[in-house]
Short mmCIF file of C-alpha atoms and ligand atoms in Angstrom, two decimals:
data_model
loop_
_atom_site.label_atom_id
_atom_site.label_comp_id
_atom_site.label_asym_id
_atom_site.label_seq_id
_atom_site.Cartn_x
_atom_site.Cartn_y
_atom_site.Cartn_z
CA UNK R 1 37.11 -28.94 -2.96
CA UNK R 2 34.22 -26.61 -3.54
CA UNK R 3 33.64 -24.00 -0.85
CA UNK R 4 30.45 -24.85 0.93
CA UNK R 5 28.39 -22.09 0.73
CA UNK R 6 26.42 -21.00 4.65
CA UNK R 7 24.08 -18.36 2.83
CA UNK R 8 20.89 -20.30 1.93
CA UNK R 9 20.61 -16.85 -0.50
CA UNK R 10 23.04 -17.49 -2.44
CA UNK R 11 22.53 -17.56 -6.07
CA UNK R 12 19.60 -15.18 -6.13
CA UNK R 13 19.06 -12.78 -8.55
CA UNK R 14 16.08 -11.44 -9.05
CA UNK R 15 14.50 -11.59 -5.81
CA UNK R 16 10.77 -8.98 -5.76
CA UNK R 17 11.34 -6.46 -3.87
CA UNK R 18 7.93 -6.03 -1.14
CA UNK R 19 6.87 -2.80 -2.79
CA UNK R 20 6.81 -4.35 -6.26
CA UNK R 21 5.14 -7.51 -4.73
CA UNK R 22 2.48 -5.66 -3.41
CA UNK R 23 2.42 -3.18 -6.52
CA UNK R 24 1.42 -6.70 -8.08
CA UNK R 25 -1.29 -7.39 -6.05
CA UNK R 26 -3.30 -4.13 -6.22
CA UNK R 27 -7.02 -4.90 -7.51
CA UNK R 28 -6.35 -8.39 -7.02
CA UNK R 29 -7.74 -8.69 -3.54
CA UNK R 30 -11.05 -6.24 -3.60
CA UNK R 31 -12.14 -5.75 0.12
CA UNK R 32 -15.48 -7.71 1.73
CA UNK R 33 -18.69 -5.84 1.00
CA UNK R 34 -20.88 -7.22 3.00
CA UNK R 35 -21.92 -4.89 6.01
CA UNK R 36 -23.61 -5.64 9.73
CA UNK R 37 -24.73 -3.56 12.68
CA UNK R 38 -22.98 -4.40 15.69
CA UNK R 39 -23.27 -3.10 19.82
CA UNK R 40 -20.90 -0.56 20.24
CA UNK R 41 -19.50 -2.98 23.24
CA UNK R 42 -18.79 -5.51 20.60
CA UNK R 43 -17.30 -2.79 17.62
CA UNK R 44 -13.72 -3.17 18.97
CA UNK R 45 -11.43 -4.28 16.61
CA UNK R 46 -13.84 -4.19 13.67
CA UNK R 47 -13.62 -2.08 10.60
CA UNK R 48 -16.07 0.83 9.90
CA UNK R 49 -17.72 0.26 6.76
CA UNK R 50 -19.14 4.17 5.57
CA UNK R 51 -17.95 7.73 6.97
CA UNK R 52 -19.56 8.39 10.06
CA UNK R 53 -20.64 12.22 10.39
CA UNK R 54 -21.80 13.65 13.81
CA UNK R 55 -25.22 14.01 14.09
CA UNK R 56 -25.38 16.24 16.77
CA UNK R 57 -22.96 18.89 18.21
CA UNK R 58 -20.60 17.71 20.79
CA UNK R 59 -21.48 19.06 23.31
CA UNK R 60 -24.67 20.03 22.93
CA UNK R 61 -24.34 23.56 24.85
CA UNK R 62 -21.44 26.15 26.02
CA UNK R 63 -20.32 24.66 29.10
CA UNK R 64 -17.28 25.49 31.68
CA UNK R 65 -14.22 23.92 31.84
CA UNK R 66 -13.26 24.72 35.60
CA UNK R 67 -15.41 25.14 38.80
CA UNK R 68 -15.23 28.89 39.25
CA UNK R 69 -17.70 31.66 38.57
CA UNK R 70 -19.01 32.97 35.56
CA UNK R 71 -19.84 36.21 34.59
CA UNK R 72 -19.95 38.62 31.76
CA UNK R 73 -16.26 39.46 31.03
CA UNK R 74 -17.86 43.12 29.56
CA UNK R 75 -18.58 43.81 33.65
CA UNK R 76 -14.77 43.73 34.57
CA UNK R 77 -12.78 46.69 35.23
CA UNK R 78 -9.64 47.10 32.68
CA UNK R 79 -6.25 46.72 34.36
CA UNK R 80 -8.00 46.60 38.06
CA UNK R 81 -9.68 43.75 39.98
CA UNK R 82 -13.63 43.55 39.96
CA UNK R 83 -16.13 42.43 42.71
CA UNK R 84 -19.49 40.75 41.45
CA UNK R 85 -22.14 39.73 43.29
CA UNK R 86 -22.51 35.82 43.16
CA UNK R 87 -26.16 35.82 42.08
CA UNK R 88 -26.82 32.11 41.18
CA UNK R 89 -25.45 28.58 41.19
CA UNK R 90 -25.15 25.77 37.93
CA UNK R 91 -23.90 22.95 37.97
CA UNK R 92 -23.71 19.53 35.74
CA UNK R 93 -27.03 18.59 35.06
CA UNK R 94 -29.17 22.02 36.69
CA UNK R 95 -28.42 24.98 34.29
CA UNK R 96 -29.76 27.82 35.73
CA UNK R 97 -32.36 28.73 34.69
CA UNK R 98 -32.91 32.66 33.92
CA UNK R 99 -30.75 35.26 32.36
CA UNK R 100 -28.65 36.18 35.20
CA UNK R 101 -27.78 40.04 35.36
CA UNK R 102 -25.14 42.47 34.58
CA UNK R 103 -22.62 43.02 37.32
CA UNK R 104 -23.35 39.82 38.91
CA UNK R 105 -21.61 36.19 38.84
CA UNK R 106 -23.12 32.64 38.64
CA UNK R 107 -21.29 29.93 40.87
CA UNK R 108 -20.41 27.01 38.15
CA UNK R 109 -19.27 23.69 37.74
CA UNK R 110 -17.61 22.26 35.05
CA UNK R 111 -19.24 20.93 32.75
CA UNK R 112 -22.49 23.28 33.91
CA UNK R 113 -23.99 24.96 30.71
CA UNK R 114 -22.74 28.60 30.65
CA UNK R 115 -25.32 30.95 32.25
CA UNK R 116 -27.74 32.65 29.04
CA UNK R 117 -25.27 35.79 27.84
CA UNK R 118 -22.27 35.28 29.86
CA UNK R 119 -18.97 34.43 28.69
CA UNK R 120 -16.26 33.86 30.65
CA UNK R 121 -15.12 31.76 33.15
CA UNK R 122 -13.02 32.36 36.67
CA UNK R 123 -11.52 29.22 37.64
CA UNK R 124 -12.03 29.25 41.56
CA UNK R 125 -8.67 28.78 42.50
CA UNK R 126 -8.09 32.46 41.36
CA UNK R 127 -11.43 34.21 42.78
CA UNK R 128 -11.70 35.49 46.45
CA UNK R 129 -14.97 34.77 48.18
CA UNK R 130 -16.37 37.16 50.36
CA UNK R 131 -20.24 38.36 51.80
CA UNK R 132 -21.81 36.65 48.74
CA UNK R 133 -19.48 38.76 46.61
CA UNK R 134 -16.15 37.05 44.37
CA UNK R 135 -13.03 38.84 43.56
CA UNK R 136 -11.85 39.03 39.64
CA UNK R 137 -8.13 40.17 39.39
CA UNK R 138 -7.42 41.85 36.79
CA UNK R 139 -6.74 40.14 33.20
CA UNK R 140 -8.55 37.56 32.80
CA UNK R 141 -9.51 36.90 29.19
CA UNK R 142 -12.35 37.03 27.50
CA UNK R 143 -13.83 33.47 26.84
CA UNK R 144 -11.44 31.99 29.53
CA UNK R 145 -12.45 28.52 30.75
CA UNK R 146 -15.43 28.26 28.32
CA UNK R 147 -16.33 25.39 26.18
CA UNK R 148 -18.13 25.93 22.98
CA UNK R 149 -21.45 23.55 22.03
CA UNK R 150 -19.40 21.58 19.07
CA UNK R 151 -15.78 22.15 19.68
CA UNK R 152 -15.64 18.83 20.11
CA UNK R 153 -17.49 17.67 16.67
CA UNK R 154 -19.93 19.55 14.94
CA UNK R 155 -22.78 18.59 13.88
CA UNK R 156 -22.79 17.49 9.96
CA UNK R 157 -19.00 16.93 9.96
CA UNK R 158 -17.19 13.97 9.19
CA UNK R 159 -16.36 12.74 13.12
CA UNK R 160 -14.58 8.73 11.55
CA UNK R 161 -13.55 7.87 8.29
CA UNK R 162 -14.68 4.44 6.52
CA UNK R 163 -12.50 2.25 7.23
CA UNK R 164 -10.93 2.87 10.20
CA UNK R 165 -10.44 0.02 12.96
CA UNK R 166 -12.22 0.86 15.29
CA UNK R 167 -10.72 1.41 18.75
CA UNK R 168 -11.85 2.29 22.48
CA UNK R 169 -12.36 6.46 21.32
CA UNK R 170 -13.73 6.19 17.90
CA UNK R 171 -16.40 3.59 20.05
CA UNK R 172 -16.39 6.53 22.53
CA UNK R 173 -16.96 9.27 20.22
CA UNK R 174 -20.25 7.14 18.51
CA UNK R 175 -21.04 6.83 22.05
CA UNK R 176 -20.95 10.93 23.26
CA UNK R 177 -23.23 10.87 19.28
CA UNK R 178 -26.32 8.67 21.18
CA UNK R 179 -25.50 5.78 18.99
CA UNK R 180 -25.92 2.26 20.27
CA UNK R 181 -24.13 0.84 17.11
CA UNK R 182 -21.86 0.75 14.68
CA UNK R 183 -22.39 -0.46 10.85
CA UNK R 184 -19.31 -2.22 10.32
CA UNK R 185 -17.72 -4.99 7.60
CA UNK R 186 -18.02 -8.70 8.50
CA UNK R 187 -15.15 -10.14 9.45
CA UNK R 188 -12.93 -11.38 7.16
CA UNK R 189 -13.42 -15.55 7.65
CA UNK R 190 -9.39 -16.60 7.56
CA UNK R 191 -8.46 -20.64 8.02
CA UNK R 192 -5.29 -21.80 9.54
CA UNK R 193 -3.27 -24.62 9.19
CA UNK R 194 0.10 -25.89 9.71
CA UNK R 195 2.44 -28.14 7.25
CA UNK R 196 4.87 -30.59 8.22
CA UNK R 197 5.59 -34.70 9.46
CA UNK R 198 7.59 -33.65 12.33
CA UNK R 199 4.78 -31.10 13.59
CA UNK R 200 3.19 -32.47 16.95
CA UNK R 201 -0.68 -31.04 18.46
CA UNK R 202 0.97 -29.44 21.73
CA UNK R 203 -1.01 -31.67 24.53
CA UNK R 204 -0.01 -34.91 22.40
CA UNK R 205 3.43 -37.11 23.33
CA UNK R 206 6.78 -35.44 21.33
CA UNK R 207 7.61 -38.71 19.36
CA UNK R 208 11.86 -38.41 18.00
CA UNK R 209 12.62 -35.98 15.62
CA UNK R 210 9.40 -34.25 16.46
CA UNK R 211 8.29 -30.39 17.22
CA UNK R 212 5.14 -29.20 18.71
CA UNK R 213 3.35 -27.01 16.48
CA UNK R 214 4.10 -23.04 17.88
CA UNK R 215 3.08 -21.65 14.66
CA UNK R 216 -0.58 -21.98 14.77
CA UNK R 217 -1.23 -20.50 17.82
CA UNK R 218 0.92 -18.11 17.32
CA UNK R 219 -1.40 -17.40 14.18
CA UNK R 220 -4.29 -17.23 15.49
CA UNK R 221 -3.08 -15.20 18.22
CA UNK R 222 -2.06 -12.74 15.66
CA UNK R 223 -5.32 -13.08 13.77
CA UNK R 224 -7.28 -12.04 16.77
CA UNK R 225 -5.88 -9.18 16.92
CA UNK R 226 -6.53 -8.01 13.48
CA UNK R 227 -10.43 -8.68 14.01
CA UNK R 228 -10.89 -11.84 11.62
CA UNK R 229 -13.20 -14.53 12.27
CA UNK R 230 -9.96 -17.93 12.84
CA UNK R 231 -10.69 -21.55 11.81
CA UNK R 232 -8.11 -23.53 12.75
CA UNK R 233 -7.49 -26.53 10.50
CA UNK R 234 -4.87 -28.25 11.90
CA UNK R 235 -1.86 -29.93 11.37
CA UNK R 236 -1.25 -31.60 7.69
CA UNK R 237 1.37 -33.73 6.55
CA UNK R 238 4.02 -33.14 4.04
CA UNK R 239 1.47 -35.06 1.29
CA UNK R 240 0.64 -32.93 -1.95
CA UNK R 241 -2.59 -34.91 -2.18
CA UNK R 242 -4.24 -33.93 1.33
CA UNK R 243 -3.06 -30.90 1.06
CA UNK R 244 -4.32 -30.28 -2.18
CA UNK R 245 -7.82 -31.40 -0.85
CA UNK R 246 -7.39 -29.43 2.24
CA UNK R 247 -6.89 -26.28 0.66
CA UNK R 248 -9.42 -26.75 -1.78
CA UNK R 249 -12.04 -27.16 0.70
CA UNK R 250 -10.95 -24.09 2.65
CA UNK R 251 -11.01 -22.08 0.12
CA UNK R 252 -14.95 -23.02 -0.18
CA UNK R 253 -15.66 -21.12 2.58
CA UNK R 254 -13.24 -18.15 4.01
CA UNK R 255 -11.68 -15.27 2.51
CA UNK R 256 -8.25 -16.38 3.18
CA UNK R 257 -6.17 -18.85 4.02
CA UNK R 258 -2.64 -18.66 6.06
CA UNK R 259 -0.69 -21.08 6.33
CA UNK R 260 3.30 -22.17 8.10
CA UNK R 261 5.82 -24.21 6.20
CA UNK R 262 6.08 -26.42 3.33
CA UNK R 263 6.85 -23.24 0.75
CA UNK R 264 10.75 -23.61 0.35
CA UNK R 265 12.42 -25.24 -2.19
CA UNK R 266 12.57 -28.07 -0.54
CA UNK R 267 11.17 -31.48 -2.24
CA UNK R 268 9.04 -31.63 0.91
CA UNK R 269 7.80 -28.59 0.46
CA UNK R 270 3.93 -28.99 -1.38
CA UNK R 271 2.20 -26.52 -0.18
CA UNK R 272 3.19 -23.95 -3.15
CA UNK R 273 2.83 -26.67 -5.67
CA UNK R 274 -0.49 -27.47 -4.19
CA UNK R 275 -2.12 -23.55 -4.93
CA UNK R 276 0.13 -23.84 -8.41
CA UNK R 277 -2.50 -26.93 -9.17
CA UNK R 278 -5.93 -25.24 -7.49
CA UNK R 279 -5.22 -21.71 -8.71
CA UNK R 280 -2.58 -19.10 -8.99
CA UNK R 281 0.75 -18.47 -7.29
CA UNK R 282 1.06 -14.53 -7.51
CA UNK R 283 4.49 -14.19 -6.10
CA UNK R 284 7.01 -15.59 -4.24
CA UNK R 285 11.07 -15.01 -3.06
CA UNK R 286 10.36 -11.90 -2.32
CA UNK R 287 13.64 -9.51 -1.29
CA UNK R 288 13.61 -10.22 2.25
CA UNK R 289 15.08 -11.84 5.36
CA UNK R 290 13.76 -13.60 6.92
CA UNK R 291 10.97 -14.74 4.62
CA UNK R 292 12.43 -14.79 1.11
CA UNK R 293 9.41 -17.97 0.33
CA UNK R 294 6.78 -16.14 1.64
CA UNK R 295 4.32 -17.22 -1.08
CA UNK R 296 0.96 -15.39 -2.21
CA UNK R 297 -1.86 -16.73 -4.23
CA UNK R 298 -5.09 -17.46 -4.89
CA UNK R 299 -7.41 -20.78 -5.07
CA UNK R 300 -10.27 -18.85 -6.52
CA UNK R 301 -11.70 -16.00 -4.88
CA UNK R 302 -9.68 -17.10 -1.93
CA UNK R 303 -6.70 -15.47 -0.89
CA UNK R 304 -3.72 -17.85 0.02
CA UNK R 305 -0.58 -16.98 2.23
CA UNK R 306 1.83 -19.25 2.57
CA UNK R 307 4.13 -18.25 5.48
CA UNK R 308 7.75 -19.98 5.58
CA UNK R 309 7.98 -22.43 8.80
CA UNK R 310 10.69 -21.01 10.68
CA UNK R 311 8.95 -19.83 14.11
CA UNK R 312 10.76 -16.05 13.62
CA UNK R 313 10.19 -16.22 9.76
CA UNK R 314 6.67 -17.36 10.42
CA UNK R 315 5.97 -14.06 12.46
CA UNK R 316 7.92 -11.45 11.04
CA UNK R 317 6.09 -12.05 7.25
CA UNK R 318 3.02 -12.46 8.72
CA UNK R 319 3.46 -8.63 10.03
CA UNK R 320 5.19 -7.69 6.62
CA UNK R 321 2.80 -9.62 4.14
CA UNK R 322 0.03 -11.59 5.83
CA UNK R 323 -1.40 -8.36 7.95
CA UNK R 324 -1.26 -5.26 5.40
CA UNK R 325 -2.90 -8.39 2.79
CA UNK R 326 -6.03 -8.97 5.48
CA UNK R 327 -6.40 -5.81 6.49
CA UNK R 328 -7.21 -4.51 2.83
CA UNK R 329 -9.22 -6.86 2.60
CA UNK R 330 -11.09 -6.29 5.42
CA UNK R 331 -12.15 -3.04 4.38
CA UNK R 332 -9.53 -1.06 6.28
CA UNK R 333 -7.68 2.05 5.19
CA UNK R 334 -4.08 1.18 4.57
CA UNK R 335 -1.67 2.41 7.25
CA UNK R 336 1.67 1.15 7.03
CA UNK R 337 3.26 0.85 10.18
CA UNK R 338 5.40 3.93 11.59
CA UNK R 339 9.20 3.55 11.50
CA UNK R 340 11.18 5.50 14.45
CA UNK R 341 14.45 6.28 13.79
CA UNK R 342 16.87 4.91 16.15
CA UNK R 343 20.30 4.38 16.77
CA UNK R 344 21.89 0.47 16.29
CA UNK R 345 23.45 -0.73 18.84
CA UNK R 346 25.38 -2.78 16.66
CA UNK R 347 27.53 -3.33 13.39
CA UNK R 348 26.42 -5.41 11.10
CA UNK R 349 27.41 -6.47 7.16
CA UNK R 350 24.79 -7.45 4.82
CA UNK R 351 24.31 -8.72 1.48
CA UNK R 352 22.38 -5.94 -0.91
CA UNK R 353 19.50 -6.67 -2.91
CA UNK R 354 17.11 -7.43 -0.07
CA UNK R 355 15.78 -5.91 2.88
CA UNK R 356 17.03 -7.58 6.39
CA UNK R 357 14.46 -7.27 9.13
CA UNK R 358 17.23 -7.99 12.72
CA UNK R 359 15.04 -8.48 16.09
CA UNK R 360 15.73 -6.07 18.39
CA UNK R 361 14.80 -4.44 21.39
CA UNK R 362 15.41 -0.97 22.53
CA UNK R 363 17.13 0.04 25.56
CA UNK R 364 17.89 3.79 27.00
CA UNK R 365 20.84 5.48 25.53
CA UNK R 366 22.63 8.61 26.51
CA UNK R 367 20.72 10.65 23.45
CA UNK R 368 17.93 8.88 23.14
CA UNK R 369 16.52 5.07 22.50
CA UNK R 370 18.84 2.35 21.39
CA UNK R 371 17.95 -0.43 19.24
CA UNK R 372 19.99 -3.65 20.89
CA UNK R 373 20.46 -6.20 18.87
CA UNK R 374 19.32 -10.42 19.39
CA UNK R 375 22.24 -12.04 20.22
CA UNK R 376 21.71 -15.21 17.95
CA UNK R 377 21.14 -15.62 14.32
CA UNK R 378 18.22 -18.01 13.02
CA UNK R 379 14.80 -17.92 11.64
CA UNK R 380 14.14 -20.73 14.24
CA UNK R 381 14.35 -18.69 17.29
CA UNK R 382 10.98 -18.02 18.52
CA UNK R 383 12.92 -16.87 21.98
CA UNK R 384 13.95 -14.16 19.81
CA UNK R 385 10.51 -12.55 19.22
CA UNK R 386 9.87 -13.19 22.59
CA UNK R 387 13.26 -11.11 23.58
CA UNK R 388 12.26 -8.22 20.96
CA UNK R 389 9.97 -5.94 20.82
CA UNK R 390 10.15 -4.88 17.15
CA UNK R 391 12.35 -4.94 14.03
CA UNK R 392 15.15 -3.02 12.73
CA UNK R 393 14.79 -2.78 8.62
CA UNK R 394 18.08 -2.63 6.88
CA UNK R 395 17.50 -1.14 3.28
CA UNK R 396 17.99 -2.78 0.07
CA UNK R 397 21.20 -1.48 -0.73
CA UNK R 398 22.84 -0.97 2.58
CA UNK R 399 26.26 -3.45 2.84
CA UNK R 400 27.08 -2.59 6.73
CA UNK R 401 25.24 -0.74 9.29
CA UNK R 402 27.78 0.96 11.74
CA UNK R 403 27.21 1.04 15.65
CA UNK R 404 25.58 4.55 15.88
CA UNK R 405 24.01 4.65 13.12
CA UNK R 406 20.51 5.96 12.48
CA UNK R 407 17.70 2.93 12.03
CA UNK R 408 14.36 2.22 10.99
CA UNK R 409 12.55 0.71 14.02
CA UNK R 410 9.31 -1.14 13.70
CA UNK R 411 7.49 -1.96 17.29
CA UNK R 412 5.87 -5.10 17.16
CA UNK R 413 2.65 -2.68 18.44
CA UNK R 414 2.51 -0.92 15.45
CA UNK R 415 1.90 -4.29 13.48
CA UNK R 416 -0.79 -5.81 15.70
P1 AMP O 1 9.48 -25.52 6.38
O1 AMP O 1 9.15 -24.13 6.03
O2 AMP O 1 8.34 -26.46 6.28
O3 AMP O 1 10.67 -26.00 5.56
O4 AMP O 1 9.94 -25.51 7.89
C1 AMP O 1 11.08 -24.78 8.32
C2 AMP O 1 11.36 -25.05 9.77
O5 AMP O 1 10.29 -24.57 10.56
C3 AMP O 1 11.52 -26.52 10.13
O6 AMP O 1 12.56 -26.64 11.08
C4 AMP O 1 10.19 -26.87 10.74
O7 AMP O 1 10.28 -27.95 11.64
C5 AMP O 1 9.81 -25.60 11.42
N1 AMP O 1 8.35 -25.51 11.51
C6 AMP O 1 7.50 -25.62 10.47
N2 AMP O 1 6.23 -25.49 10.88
C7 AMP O 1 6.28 -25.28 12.20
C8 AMP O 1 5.29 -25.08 13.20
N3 AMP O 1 3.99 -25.07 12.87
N4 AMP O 1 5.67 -24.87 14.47
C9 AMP O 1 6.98 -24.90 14.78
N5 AMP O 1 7.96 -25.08 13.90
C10 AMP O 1 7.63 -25.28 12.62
MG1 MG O 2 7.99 -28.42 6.38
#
């Protein structure tokens, strides 16, 4: 009798590896060029469409640091303490206004522009107050608890690269500039749909043999995040035909289309053969797992990404190939995710030739983080995403990890 064979990769050869998949697709997807002004309260998320320089310095003035006292640090004694008389007050918002004198201090507030010619700050926790006079101990530094007009950006100088996603500081920083807003891309316009018989609208009865569709939302869940503008398109059935249409009249009018199941090899699988017939397939079996039939294409201008239909499988290409996809197009710099090197918390054996992504979350260990393995196999297992809190990535070649062993850890954060 023929052994049965349990590894749905057997027989692969010549599985892409990701790098070379994406080496293919470089030019193919240019990024939107359409621009827009938006509030800087709205600017979250989005992607900054030219190099933003600072057109003003930041701050505007020397200023203290501390409350204390300033004074000239030329008055102080070397090597002994000083007494000045406190000759004037400024604080945020009411500089003083005249020169003050020589041998005298100015009471100040942080924040308070630096009195006209002095340079140096005492914080107050160090000075000793006494018949309008403060005491200076010996060595305090010149400059100490000053803050120059511009240390914080100078004016002319390139304060945010084009390109970056904006988040709550670079908003900030445009913000502490004067501006109001932001000249950003438009959003990438990204439809979403979901492939199968058995797939049920959650809200709707579960007939027999029937699943409720987890996939979308988790989707467009994950598309929020990255910014785009979501249609959702539903749920279509495991009929070349509609979905032919379907896709065909998404790719009308979005940028990109994502879609969940239907791009195995199995003969209810259409989805694949449905972008074969509108446009071009650019890849698919790529060398990983899960997500070997992660499919990319294009039905004219419009980007296609067919994500397998396993729940786990459905996520973890999404963050591999659907994300780094949108956000080029979007207009964003390219920033692949960091990878922290941890230790496994388990053994494993795996095949080479393909790169094994294992959900895992980590845990304290005696030197450092641990990455603990899901207990269960199965691209199925949404529970396991929700256990995890990133991926380990097992290289190419690698046939066993060994407990202990250094990993590559990928936080889920670092991919949202
Ligand atoms: P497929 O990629 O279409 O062969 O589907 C693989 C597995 O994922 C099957 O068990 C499907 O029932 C399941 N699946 C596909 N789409 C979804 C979805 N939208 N939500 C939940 N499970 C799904
Ligand atoms: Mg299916």
């Amino acid at each position: 009798m023929a052994q049965l064979n349990d590894d749905c990769f057997a027989g692969d050869n010549r599985l892409l590896p990701l790098e070379e998949a994406f080496a293919r697709l470089r030019n193919v997807f240019p990024p939107v060029v359409e621009i827009e002004s938006v509030p800087l309260d709205r600017a979250v998320g989005r992607i900054l469409a030219a190099d933003l320089a600072a057109p003003l310095d930041v701050p505007a003035y020397d200023n203290s640091a501390v409350d204390g006292y300033a004074l000239l640090h030329a008055d102080l004694a070397a090597g002994a303490a000083t007494r000045l008389r406190v000759a004037g007050r400024a604080a945020a918002g009411h500089p003083l206004g005249d020169k003050p004198g020589r041998g005298t201090a100015v009471r100040i507030f942080t924040g308070a522009p630096m009195p006209k010619g002095f340079d140096t700050v005492l914080m107050q926790e160090d000075a000793r107050l006494e018949d309008g006079h403060v005491t200076v101990p010996p060595g305090l530094k010149h400059g100490a608890n000053r803050r120059f007009a511009g240390e914080d950006a100078k004016r002319g100088t390139m304060a945010i690269a084009a390109g970056a996603r904006l988040r709550a500081q670079e908003i900030g920083l445009a913000a502490a500039f004067g501006l109001t807003r932001l000249e950003v891309r438009r959003r990438l316009r990204v439809a979403v749909l979901s492939t199968g018989d058995e797939i049920a609208e959650p809200g709707s009865r579960l007939a027999a043999g029937q699943v409720y569709d987890s996939n979308r939302r988790t989707l467009v869940a994950l598309l929020a995040g990255l910014g785009v503008e979501v249609t959702d398109l539903g749920i279509l059935r495991d009929q070349r035909e509609e979905i032919g249409r379907h896709l065909a009249a998404a790719a009308e009018s979005h940028d990109a289309i994502v879609t969940s199941g239907g791009v195995s090899e199995g003969e209810e699988d259409h989805v694949r053969e449905g972008v074969a017939a509108l446009g071009r397939l650019h890849w698919w079996r790529v060398a990983i797992k899960p997500g070997r039939p992660v499919s990319v294409g294009q039905i004219g201008k419009t980007v296609f990404l067919g994500l397998p239909g396993n729940p786990a499988a459905t996520m973890t290409t999404f963050f591999l190939v659907a994300r780094p996809v949108l956000l080029q197009m979007a207009g964003a710099v390219p920033r692949p995710p960091v990878r922290f090197s941890v230790r496994a918390g388990f053994a494993q054996k795996k095949k080479p030739g393909r790169v094994e992504y294992v959900r895992v979350r980590l845990e304290a260990g005696p030197d450092g983080p641990v990455a603990r393995r899901f207990p269960r196999e199965g691209a199925g297992l949404l529970s396991s995403m929700v256990w995890s809190d990133g991926l380990a990535e097992l290289p190419l070649d690698l046939e066993r990890l060994e407990e202990g062993a250094w990993l590559a850890y990928l936080p889920f954060s670092e991919m949202t």
